[in-house]
Coordinates of C-alpha atoms in Angstrom, one line a residue:
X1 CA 0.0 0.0 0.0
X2 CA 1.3 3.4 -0.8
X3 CA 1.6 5.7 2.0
X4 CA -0.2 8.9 2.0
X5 CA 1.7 12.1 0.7
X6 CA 1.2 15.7 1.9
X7 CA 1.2 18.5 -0.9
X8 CA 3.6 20.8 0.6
X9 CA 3.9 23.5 -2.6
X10 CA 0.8 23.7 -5.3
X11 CA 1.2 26.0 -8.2
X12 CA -1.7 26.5 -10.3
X13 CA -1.5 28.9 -13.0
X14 CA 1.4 30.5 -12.2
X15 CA 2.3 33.4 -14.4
X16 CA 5.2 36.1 -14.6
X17 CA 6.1 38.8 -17.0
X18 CA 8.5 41.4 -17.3
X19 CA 7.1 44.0 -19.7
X20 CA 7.0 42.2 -22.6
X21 CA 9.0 39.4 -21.7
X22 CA 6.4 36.4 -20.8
X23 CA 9.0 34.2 -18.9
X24 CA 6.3 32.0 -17.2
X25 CA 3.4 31.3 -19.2
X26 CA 0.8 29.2 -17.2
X27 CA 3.3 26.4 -14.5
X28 CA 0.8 24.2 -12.8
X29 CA 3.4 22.2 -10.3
X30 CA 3.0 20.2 -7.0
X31 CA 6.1 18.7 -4.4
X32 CA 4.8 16.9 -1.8
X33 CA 6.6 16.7 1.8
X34 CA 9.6 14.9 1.6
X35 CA 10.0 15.1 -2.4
X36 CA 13.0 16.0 -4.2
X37 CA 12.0 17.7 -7.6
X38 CA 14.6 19.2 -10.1
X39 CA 14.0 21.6 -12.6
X40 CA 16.3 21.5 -15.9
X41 CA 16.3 23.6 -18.8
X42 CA 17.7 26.5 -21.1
X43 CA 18.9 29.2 -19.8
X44 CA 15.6 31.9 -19.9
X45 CA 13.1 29.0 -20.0
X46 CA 11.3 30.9 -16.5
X47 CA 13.5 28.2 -13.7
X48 CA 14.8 30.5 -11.5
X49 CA 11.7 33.2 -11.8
X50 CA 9.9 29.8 -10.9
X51 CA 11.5 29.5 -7.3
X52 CA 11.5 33.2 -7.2
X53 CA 8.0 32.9 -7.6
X54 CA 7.4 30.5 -4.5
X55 CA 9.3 32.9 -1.9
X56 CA 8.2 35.6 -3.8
X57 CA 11.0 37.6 -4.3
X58 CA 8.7 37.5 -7.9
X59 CA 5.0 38.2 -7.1
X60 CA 2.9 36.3 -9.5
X61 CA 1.0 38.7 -12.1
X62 CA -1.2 35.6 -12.2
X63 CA -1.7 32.2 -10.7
X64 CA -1.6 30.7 -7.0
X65 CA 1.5 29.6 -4.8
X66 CA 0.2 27.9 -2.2
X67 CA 2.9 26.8 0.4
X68 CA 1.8 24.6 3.3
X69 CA -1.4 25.1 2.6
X70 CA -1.3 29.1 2.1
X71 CA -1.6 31.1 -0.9
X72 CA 1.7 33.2 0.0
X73 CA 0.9 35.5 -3.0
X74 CA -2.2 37.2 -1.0
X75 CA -1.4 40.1 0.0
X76 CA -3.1 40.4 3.1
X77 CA -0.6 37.2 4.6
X78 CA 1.9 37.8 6.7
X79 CA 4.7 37.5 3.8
X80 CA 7.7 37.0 6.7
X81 CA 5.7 34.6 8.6
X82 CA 4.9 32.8 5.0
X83 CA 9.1 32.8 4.0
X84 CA 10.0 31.6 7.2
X85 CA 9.1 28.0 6.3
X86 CA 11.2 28.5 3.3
X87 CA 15.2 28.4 2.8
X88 CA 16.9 29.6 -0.1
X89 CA 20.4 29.0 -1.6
X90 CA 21.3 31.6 -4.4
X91 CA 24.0 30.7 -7.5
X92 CA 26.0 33.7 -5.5
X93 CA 26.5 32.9 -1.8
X94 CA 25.3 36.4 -0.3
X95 CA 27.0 35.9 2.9
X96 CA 27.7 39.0 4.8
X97 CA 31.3 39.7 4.5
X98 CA 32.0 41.5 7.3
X99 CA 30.7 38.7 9.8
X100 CA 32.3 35.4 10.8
X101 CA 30.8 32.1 9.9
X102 CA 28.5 31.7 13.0
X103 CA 26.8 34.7 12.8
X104 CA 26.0 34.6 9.0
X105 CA 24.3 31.7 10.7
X106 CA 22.6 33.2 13.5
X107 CA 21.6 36.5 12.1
X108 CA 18.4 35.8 10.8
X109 CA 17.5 33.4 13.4
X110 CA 17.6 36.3 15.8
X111 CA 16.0 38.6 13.5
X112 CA 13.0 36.8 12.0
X113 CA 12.5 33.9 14.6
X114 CA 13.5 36.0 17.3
X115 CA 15.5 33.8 19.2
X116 CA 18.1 34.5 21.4
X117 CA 21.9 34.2 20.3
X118 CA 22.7 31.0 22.6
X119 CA 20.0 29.1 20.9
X120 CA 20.8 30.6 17.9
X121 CA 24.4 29.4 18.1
X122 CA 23.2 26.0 19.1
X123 CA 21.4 25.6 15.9
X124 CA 23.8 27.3 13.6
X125 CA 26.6 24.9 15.2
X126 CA 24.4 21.4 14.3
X127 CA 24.0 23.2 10.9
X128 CA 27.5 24.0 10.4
X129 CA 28.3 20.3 11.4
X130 CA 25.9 18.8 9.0
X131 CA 27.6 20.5 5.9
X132 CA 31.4 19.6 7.2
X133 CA 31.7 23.3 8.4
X134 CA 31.9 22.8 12.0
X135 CA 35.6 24.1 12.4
X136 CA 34.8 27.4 10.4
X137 CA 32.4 29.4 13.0
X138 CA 35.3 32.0 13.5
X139 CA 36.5 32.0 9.8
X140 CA 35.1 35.0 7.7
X141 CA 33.8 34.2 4.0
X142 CA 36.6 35.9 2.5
X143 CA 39.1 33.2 4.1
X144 CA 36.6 30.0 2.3
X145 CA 36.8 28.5 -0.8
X146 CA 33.5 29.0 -2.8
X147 CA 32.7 25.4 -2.3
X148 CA 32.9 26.4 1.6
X149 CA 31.3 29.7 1.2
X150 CA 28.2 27.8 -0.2
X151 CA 27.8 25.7 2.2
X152 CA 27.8 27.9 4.5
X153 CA 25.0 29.7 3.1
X154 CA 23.6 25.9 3.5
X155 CA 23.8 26.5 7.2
X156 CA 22.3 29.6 7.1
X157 CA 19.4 28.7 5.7
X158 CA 18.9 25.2 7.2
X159 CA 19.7 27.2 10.5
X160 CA 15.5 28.7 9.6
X161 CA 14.6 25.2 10.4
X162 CA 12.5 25.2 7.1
X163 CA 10.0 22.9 5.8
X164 CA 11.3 23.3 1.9
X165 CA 14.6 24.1 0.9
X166 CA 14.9 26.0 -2.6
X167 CA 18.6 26.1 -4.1
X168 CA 18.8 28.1 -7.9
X169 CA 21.8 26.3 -9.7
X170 CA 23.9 26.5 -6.7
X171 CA 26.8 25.3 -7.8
X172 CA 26.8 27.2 -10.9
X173 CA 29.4 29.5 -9.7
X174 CA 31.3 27.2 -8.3
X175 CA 34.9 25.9 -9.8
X176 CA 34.7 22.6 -10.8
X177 CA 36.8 20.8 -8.4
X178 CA 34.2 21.9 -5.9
X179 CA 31.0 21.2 -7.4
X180 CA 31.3 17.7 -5.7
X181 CA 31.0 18.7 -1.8
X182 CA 28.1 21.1 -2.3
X183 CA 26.4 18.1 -4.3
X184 CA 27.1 15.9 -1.5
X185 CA 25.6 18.1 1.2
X186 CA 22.4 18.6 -0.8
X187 CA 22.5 14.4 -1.5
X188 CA 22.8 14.1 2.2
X189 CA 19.6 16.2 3.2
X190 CA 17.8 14.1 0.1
X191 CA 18.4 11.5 2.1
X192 CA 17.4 12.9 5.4
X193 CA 13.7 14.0 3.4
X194 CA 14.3 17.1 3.2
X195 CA 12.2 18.6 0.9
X196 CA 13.6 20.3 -2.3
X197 CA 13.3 22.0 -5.2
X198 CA 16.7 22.5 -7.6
X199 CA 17.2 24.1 -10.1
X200 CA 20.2 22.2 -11.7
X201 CA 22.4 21.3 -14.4
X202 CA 23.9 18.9 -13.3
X203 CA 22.2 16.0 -14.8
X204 CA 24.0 13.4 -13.2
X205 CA 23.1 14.7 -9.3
X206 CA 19.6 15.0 -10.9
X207 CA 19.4 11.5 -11.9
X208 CA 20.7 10.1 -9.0
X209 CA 19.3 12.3 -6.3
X210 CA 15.7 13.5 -7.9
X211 CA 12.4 11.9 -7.3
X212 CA 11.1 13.7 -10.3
X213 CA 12.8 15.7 -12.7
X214 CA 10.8 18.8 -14.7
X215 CA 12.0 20.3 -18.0
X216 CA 11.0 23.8 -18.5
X217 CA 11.6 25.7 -22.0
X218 CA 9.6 28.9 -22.8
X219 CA 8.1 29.6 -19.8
X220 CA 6.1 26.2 -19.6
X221 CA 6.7 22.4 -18.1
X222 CA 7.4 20.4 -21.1
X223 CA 8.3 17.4 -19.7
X224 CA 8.1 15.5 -16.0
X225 CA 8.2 12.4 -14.3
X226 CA 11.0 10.0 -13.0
X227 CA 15.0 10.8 -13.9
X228 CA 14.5 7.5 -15.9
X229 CA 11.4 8.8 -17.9
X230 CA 12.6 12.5 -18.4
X231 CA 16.6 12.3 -18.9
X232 CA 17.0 8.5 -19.8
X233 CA 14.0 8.3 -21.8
X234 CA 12.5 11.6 -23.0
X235 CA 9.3 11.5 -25.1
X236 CA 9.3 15.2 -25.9
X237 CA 11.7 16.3 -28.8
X238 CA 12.6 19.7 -27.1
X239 CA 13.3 17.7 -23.9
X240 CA 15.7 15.5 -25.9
X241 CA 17.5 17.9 -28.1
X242 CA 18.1 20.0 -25.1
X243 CA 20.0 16.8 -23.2
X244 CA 21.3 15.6 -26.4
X245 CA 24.0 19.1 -26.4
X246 CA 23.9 18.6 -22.7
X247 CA 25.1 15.3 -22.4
X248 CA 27.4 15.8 -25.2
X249 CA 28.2 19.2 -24.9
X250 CA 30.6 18.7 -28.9
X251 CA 27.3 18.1 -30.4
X252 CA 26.4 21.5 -32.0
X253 CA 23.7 20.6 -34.2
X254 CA 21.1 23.3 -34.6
X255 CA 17.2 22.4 -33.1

């Protein structure tokens, strides 16, 4: 028997322009509690305005995001109490540079959950520990390797205690050699049920890691189901020229 899921994000609808520029064009999308989901796709197909979207750091100009039950795009919510239950890690770290480690961890804790530093330091510290960090509390980001830097910013958000964890291609600004221990953090929580949403290109994390994989291009879902159905066996011909110059990046012929 199946055990019963719980929807933790529905999108219906969802729609975003910028002037002219229709970057999502109608994303109906649900991740239930516990689900890892990763979004692939060109770059401008709508990913990151997608996650955007959910936290709104995007409002909506049409649509519903509905986050644990509430639509976080009404504007008569409590917006901070909605993004509370929601972590974000950017491409770019956005750690503040002029604070050590712990308290780029502990900063928002005090602010936003208002709780008080030796709490907050208790929390940061498991965090820390969790992404292999646990020696860095006094370090300042400037003194980190990127891969470091984004892990910290790991902490920092896990430190929220949230119920989804959104990360836009967060490794994309990483040096190669790195890539690998951000990955393995983010596999770790995967397998701790976190729930995610990724925006990724790296197809082989995606395959391994993903309980469903989505292709966006143009604004809209193409393509979704299992990393076997969508990356090893695409039925959409968008969805398969698109991994076709991804997983053989030589191959240059035009769509």
């Amino acid at each position: 028997m199946t055990p019963p899921t719980t929807t933790l994000v529905e999108i219906t609808g969802l729609r975003k322009s910028f002037g002219d520029n229709h970057v999502l064009q109608g994303i109906d999308l649900t991740v239930e509690q516990g689900e890892v989901v990763c979004v692939i796709g060109p770059s401008g197909s709508g990913k990151s305005t997608l996650l955007r979207c959910v936290n709104l750091l995007e409002y909506p100009n049409d649509g519903l995001v509905m986050v644990r039950g509430e639509n976080i795009a009404d504007l008569n919510n409590n917006l901070d109490e909605a993004r509370r239950h929601i972590g974000m890690v950017f491409q770019q770290f956005n750690l503040f540079p002029h604070l050590p480690v712990l308290d780029n961890c502990t900063i928002a804790q005090m602010t936003v959950l208002r709780r008080e530093r030796p709490e907050a330091e208790r929390v940061a510290r498991v965090n820390l520990e969790r992404v292999g960090l646990g020696a860095k509390v006094t370090a300042y980001p400037a003194h980190l390797s990127g891969g470091q830097q984004q892990r910290v910013a790991i902490a920092r958000a896990l430190s929220m205690s949230p119920a989804l964890m959104l990360f836009d291609e967060p490794t994309s600004a990483l040096d190669p050699e790195l890539v690998g221990e951000v990955l393995a953090v983010m596999r770790t929580l995967a397998e701790e049920g976190m729930t995610m949403l990724i925006v990724t290109h790296e197809m082989a994390f995606a395959r391994e890691v993903a309980d469903r994989v989505v292709f966006m291009d143009g604004g809209v879902i193409v393509e979704q189901g299992s990393p076997h159905e969508v990356i090893s066996n695409p039925q959409q011909e968008r969805t398969k020229t698109f991994l076709k110059r991804v997983l053989d990046p030589t191959n240059v012929t035009t769509a």
